[in-house]
Tab-separated table of C-alpha atoms in Angstrom:
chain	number	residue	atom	x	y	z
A	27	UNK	CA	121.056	108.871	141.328
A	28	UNK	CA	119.392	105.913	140.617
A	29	UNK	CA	117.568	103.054	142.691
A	30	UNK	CA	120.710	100.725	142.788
A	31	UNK	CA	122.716	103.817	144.381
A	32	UNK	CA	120.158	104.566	146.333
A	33	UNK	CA	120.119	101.543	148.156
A	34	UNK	CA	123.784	101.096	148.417
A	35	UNK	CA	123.985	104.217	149.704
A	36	UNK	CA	120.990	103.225	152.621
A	37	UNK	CA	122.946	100.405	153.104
A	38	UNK	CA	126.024	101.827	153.890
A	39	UNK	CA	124.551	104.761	155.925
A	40	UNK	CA	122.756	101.954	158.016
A	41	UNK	CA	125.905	100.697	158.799
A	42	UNK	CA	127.396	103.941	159.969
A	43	UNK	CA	124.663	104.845	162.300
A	44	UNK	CA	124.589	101.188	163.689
A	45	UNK	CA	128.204	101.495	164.608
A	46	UNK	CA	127.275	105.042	165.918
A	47	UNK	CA	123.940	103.771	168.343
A	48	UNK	CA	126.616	101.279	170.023
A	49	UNK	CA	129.421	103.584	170.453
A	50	UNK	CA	127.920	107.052	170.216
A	51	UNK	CA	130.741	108.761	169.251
A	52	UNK	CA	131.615	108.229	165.573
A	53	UNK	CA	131.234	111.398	163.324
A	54	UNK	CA	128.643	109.913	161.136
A	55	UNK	CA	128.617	112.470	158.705
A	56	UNK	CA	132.149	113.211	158.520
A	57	UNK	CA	132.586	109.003	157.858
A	58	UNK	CA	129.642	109.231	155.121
A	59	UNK	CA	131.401	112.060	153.414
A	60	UNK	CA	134.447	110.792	153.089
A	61	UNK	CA	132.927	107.430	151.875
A	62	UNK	CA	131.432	109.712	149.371
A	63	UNK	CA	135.135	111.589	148.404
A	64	UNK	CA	136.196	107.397	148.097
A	65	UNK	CA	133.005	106.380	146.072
A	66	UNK	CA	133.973	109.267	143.877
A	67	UNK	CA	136.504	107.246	142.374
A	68	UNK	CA	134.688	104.752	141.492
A	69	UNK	CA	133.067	104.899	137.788
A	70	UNK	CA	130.168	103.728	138.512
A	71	UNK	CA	129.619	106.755	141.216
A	72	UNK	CA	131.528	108.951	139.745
A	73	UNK	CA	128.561	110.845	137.765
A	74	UNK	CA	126.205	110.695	140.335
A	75	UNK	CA	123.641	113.594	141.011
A	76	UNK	CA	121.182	114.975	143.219
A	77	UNK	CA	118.686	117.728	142.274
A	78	UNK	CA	118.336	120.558	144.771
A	79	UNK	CA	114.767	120.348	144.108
A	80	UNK	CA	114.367	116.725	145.599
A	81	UNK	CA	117.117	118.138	148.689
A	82	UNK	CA	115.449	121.386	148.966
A	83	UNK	CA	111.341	120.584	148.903
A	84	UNK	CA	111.976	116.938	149.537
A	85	UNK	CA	114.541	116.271	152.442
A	86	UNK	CA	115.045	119.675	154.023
A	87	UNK	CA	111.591	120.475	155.554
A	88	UNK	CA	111.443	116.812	157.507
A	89	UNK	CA	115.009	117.906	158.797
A	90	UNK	CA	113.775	121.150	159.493
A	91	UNK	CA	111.008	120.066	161.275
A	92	UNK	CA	112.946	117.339	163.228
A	93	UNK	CA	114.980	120.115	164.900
A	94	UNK	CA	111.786	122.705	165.580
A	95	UNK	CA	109.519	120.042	167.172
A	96	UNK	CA	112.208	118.276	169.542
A	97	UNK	CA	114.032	121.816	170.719
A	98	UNK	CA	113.336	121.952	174.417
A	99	UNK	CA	110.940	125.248	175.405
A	100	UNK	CA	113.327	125.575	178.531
A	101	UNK	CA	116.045	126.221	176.172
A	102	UNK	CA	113.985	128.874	173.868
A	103	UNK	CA	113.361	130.698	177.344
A	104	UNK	CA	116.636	131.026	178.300
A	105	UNK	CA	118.719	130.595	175.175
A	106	UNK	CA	116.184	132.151	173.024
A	107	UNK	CA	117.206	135.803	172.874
A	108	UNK	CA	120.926	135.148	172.282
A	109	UNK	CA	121.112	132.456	169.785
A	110	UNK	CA	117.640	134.335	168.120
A	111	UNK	CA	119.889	137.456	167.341
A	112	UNK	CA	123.133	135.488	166.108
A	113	UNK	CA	121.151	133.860	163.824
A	114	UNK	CA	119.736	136.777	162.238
A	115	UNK	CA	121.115	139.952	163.090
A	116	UNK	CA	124.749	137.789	163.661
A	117	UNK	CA	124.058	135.933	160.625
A	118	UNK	CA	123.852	138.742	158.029
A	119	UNK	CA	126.875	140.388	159.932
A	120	UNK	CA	129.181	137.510	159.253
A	121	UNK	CA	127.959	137.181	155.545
A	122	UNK	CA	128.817	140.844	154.849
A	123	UNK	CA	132.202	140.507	157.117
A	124	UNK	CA	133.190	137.243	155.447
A	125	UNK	CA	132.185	138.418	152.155
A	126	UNK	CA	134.797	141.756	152.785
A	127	UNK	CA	137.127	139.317	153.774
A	128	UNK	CA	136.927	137.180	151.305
A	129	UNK	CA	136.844	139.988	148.333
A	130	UNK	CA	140.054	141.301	149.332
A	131	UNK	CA	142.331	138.617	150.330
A	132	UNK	CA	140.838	137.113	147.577
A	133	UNK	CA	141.626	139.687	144.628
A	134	UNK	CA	145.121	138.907	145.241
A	135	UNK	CA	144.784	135.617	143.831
A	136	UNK	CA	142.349	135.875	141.404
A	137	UNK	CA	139.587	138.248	139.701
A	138	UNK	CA	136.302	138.268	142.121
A	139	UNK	CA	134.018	140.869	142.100
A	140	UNK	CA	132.639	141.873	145.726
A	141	UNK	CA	128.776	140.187	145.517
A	142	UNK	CA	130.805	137.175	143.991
A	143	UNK	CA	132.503	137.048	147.839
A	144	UNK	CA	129.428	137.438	149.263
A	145	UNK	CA	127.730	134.439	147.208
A	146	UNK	CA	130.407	132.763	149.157
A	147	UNK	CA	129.530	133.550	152.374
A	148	UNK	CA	126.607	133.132	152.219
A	149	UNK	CA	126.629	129.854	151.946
A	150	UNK	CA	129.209	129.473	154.550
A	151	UNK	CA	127.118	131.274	157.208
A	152	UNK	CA	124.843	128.235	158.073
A	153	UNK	CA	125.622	125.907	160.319
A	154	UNK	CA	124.690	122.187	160.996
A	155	UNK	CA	124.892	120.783	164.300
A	156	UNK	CA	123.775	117.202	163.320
A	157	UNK	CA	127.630	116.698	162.500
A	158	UNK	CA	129.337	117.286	165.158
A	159	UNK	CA	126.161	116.561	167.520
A	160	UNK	CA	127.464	113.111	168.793
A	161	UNK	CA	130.830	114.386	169.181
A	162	UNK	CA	129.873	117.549	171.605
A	163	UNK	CA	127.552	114.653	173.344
A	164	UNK	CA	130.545	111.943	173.591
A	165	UNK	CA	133.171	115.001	174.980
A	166	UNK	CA	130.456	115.736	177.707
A	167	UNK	CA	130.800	119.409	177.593
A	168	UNK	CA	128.016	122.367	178.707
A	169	UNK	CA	124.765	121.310	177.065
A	170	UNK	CA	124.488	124.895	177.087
A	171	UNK	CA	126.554	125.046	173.919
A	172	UNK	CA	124.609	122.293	172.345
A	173	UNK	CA	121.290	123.936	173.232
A	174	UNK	CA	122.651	127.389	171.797
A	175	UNK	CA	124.293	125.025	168.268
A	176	UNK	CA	120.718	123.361	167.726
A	177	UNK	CA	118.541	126.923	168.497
A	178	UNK	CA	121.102	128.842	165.689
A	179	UNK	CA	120.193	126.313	163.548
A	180	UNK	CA	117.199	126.363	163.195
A	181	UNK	CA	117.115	129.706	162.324
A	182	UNK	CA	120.228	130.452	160.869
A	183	UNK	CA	119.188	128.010	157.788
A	184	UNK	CA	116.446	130.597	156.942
A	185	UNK	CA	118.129	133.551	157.445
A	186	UNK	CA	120.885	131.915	155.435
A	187	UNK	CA	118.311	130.881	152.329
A	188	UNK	CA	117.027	134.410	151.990
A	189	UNK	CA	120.725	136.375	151.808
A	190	UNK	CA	121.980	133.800	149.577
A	191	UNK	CA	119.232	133.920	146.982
A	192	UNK	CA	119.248	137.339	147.336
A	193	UNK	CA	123.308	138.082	146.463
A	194	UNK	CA	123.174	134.777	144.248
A	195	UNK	CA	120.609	136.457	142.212
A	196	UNK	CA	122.423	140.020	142.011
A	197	UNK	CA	125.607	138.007	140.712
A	198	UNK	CA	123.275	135.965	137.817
A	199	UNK	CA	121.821	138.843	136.915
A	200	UNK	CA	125.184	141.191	136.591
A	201	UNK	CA	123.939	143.425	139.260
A	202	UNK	CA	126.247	145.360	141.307
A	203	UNK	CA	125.938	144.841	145.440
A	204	UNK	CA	122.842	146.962	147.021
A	205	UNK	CA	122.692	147.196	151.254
A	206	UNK	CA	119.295	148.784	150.917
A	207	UNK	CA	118.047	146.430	148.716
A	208	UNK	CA	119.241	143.139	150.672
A	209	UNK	CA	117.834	144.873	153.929
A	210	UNK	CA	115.259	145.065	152.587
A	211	UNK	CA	114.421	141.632	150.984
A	212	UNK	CA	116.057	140.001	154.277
A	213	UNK	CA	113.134	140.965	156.887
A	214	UNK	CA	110.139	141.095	154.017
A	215	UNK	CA	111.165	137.746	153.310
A	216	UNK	CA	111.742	136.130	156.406
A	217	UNK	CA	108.940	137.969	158.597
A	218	UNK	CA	106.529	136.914	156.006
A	219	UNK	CA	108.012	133.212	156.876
A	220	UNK	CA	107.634	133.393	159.843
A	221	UNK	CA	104.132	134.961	160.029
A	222	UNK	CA	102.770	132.046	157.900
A	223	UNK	CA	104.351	129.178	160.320
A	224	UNK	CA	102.945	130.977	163.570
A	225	UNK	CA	99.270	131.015	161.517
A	226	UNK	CA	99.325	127.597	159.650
A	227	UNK	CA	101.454	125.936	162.592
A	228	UNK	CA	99.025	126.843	165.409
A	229	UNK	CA	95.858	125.836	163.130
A	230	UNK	CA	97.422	122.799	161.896
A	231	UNK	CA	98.357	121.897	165.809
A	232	UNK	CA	95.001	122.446	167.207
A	233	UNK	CA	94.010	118.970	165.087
A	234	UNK	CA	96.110	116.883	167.433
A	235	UNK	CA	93.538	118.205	170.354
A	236	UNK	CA	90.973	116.353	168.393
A	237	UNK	CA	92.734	113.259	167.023
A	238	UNK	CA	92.981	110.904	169.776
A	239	UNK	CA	94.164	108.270	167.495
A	240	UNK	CA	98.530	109.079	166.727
A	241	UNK	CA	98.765	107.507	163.543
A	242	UNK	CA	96.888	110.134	162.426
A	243	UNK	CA	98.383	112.922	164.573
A	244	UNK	CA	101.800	111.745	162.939
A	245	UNK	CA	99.849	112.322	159.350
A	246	UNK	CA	99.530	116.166	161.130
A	247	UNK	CA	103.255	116.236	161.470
A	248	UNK	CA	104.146	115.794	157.948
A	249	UNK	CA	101.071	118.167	157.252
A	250	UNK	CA	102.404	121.122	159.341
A	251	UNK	CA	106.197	120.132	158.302
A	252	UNK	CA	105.737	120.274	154.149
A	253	UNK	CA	102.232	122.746	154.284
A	254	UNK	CA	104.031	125.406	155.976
A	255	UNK	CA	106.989	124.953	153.807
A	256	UNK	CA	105.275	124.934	150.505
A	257	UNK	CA	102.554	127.577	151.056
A	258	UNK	CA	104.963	130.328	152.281
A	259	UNK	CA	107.181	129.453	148.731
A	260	UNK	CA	103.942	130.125	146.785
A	261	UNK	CA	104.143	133.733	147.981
A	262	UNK	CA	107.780	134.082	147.871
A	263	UNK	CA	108.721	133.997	151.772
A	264	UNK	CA	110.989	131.613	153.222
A	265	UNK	CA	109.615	128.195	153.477
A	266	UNK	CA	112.797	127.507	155.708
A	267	UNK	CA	111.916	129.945	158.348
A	268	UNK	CA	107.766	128.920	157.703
A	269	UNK	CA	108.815	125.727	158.771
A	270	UNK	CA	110.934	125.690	161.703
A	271	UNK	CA	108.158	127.918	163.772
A	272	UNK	CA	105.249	126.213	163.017
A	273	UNK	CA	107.646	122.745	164.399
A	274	UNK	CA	107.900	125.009	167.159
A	275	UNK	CA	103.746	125.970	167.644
A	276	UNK	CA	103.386	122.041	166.742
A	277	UNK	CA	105.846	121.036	169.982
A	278	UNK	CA	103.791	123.408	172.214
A	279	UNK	CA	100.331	122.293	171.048
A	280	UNK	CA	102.022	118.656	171.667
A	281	UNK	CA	102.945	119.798	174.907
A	282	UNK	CA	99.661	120.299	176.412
A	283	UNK	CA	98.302	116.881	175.506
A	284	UNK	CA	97.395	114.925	178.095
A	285	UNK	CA	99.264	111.492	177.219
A	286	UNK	CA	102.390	114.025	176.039
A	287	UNK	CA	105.288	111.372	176.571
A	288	UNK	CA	103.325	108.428	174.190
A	289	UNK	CA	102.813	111.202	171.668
A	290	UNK	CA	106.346	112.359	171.663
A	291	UNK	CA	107.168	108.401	171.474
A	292	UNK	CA	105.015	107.828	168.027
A	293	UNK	CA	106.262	111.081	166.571
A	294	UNK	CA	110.182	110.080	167.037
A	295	UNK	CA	109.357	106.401	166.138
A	296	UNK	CA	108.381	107.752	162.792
A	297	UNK	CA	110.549	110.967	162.150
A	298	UNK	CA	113.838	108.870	163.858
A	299	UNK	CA	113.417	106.736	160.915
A	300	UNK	CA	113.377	109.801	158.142
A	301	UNK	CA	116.286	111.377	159.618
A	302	UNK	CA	119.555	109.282	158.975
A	303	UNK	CA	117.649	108.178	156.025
A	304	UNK	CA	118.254	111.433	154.201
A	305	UNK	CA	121.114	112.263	155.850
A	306	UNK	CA	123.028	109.180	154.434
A	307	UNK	CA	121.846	110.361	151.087
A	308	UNK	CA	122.370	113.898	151.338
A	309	UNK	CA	125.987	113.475	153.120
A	310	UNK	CA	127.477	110.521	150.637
A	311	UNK	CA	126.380	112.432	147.696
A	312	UNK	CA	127.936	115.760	149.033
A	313	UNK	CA	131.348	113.665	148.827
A	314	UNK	CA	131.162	112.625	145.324
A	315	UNK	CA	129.374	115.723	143.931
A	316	UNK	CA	132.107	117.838	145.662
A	317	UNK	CA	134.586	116.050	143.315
A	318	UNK	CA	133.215	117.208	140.407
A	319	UNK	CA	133.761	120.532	141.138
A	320	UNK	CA	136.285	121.251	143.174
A	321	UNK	CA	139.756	122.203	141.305
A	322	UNK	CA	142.734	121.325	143.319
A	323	UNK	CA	144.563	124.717	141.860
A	324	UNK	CA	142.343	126.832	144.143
A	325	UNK	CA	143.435	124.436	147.324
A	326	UNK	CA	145.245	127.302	148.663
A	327	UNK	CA	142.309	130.090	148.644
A	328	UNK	CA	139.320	127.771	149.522
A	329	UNK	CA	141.718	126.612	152.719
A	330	UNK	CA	142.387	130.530	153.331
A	331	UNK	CA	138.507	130.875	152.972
A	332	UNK	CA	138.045	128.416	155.307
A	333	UNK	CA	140.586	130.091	157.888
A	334	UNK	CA	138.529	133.217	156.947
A	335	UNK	CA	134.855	131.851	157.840
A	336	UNK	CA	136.570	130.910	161.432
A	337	UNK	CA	137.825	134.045	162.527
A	338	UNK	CA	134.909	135.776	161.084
A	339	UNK	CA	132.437	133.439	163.346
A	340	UNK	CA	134.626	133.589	166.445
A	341	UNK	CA	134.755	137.651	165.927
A	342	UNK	CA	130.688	137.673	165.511
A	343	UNK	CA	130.099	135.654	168.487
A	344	UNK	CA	132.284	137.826	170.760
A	345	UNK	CA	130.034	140.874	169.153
A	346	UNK	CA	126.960	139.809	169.876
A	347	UNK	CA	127.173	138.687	173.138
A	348	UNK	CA	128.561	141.925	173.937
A	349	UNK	CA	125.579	143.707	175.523
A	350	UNK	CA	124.671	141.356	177.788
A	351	UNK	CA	126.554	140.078	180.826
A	352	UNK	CA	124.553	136.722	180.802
A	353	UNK	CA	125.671	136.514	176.899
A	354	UNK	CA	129.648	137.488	177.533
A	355	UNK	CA	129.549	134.808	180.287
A	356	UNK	CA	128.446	131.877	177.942
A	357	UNK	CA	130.705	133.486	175.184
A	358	UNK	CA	134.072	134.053	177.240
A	359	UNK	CA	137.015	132.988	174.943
A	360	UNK	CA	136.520	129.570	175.529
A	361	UNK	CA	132.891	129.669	174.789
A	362	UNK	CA	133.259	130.712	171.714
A	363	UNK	CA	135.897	128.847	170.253
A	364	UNK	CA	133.863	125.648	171.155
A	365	UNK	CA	130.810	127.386	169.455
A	366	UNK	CA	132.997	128.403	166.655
A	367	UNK	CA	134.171	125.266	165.998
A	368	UNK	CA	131.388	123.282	166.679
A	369	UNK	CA	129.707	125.449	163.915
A	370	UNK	CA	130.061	123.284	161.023
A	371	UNK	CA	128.642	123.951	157.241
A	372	UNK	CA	126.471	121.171	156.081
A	373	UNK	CA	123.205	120.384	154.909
A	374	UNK	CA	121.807	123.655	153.755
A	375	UNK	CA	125.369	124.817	152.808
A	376	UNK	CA	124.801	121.816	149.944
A	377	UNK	CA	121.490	122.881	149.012
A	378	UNK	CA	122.489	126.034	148.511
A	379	UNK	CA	125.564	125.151	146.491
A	380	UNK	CA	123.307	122.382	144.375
A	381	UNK	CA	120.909	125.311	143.554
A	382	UNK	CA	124.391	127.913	142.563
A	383	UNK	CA	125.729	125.039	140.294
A	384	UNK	CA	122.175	124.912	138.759
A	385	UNK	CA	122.696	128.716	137.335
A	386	UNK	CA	126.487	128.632	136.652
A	387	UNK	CA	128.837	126.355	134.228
A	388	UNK	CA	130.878	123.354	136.195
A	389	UNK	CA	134.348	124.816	136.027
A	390	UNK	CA	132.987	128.371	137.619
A	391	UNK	CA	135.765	129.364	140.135
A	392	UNK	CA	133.018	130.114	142.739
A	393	UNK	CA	131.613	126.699	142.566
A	394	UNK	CA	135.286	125.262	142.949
A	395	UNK	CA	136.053	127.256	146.478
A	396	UNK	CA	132.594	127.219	147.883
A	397	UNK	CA	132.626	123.104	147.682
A	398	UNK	CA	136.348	123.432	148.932
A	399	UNK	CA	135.303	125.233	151.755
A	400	UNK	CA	132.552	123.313	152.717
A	401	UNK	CA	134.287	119.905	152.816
A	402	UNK	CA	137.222	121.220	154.566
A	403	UNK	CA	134.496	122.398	157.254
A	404	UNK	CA	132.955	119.057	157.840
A	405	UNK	CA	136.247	116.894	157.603
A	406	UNK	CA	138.189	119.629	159.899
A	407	UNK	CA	136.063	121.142	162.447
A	408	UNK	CA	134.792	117.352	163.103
A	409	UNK	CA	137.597	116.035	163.656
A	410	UNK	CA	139.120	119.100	165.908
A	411	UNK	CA	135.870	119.508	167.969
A	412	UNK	CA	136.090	116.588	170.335
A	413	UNK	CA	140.147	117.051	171.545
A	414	UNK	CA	139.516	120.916	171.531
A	415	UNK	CA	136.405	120.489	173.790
A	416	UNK	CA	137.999	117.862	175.769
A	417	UNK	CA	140.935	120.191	176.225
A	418	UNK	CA	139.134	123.094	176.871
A	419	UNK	CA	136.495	120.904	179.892
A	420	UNK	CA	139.657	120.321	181.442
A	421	UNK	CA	140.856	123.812	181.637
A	422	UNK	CA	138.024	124.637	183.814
A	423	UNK	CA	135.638	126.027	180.324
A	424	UNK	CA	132.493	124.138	181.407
């Protein structure tokens, strides 16, 4: 990507989110997508590239933090528990369910060993609620569903990182699928994640106690955001999961400030500026990377994969909020198809297929259904959302 796309691309994500701050309801990252799939066409976008070390290290821990820092404490205390254990526990259910799912429905159709599924769905399993944020906003359902999108999240984009490096590397490497092993490497490397964004968060924090002055407490932010991120990759935990709880220790110190509100208003002044800045790049280069990869002969399987990831989601959701009547209440049928739907695959679901394209040739099969099924997520579940949640209000679901 060079400076002149760069700035064409700013340009035209500027535009997009202008249109969106007057109207609030355009899918902005469905519309920069498919400006990408359009650009794609185009020679002179046709080869363009992003590195998943510039997405990974240099755009995701800002977006990270974004979401940590802003989540509402009310909602961790009474969301918390529930959207805590679908992220995790749920999380490495639906990759091992989807991954089942996808190995034999897809062995009919071609040859695909079983951790090859799972490389699949494990990049499937996040979910981003920045794209169909405005949308759930603009249909005025439950916030409770929004809450419960935004909490999973955060998490979920951990959780996600550490299966899908783990199954991606058994599938480099030739190895054949180990459930002790991936146990395993799932809580070492996400406890340890999370252990050094409680320490470095809360130390980190304690600064803004000191600094009256919020230029410099913004200087903190970025500290705490890419610190946290970076110091728990030098030891091999997740830098994702680092991240998003020391945002959270950094929203609580922020909390107990005594001019709170001003502070909150310098912090978004600058970090509202970072984040449709890299999601303009990050969702117009999704569009024309995905055409270099995707092979319209597999339409059929990545739309069946697709289908698959759905009921998988819906069928986790029910199981989770099984053993608690609070949980089966916000996940009745209705609940759960708008938090089904609503769960959409998109930034980290391109990082993590920027880093599998990194390790395997450009016309690898996986590649080809894994971008397939993530732009079918953004362009379908965006557009169904808002009727389905409008539809669903009016039945008496809210």
């Amino acid at each position: 990507m060079t400076p002149d796309h760069l700035i064409i691309f700013l340009a035209i994500g500027y535009i997009f989110f202008s249109l969106d701050k007057k109207q609030q309801k355009l899918p902005v990252p469905l519309l920069l997508v498919v400006t990408g799939v359009i650009l794609s066409f185009i020679p002179y976008f046709s080869d363009v590239t992003i590195s998943r070390e510039l997405i990974y290290k240099g755009f995701l821990p800002a977006l990270l933090f974004i979401s940590a820092y802003r989540y509402s404490f009310k909602s961790v205390k009474k969301f918390g528990p529930f959207f805590g254990l679908l992220s995790t526990l749920g999380l490495f259910i639906t990759a091992l369910l989807l991954g089942l799912a996808v190995w034999g429905i897809g062995s009919l159709f071609t040859t695909i060993s079983l951790i090859g599924a799972l490389v699949i769905a494990s990049i499937l399993t996040p979910t981003d609620p920045v794209s169909v944020e405005s949308v759930l906003e603009e249909s005025d359902i439950n916030k409770k569903y929004t809450a419960n999108l935004e909490g999973e999240s955060m998490i979920n984009d951990g959780t996600s990182v550490v299966i899908f490096t783990i199954v991606s590397s058994m599938y480099t490497a030739g190895k054949s699928f180990s459930f002790m092993h991936l146990s395993k490497e799932f809580l070492t490397v996400s406890l340890g994640g999370i252990l050094i964004g409680l320490v470095l968060g809360w130390l980190l924090s304690k600064n803004i106690h000191i600094l009256q002055n919020h230029t410099y407490q913004v200087m903190v932010s970025i500290i705490v955001a890419y610190g946290s991120f970076y110091l728990a990759e030098v030891f091999g935990f997740s830098g994702v999961l680092a991240t998003v709880t020391s945002g959270i220790m950094f929203s609580y110190e922020l909390q107990k400030t005594d001019d709170e509100e001003q502070s909150r208003h310098i912090q978004g002044g600058f970090w509202s500026i970072i984040e449709p800045t890299i999601l303009s790049l990050v969702f117009i280069v999704l569009g024309i990377v995905s055409m270099q990869y995707i092979q319209w002969k597999h339409f059929g399987l990545f739309l069946l994969i697709f289908l698959l990831s759905i009921a998988v989601r819906f069928v986790v959701l029910v199981l989770i909020a099984l053993p608690k009547q609070k949980w089966r209440k916000l996940v009745y049928w209705k609940g759960a198809t708008i938090l089904t739907f609503a769960g959409v695959r998109g930034t980290m679901s391109i990082v993590l297929l920027l880093t599998l394209q990194a390790k395997l040739s450009s016309d690898h099969y996986i590649l080809s259904l894994s971008f397939g099924a993530v732009l079918l997520s953004l362009v379908v579940q965006t557009i169904i959302i808002y009727p389905l949640s409008l539809i669903l209000k009016k039945s008496g679901s809210s």
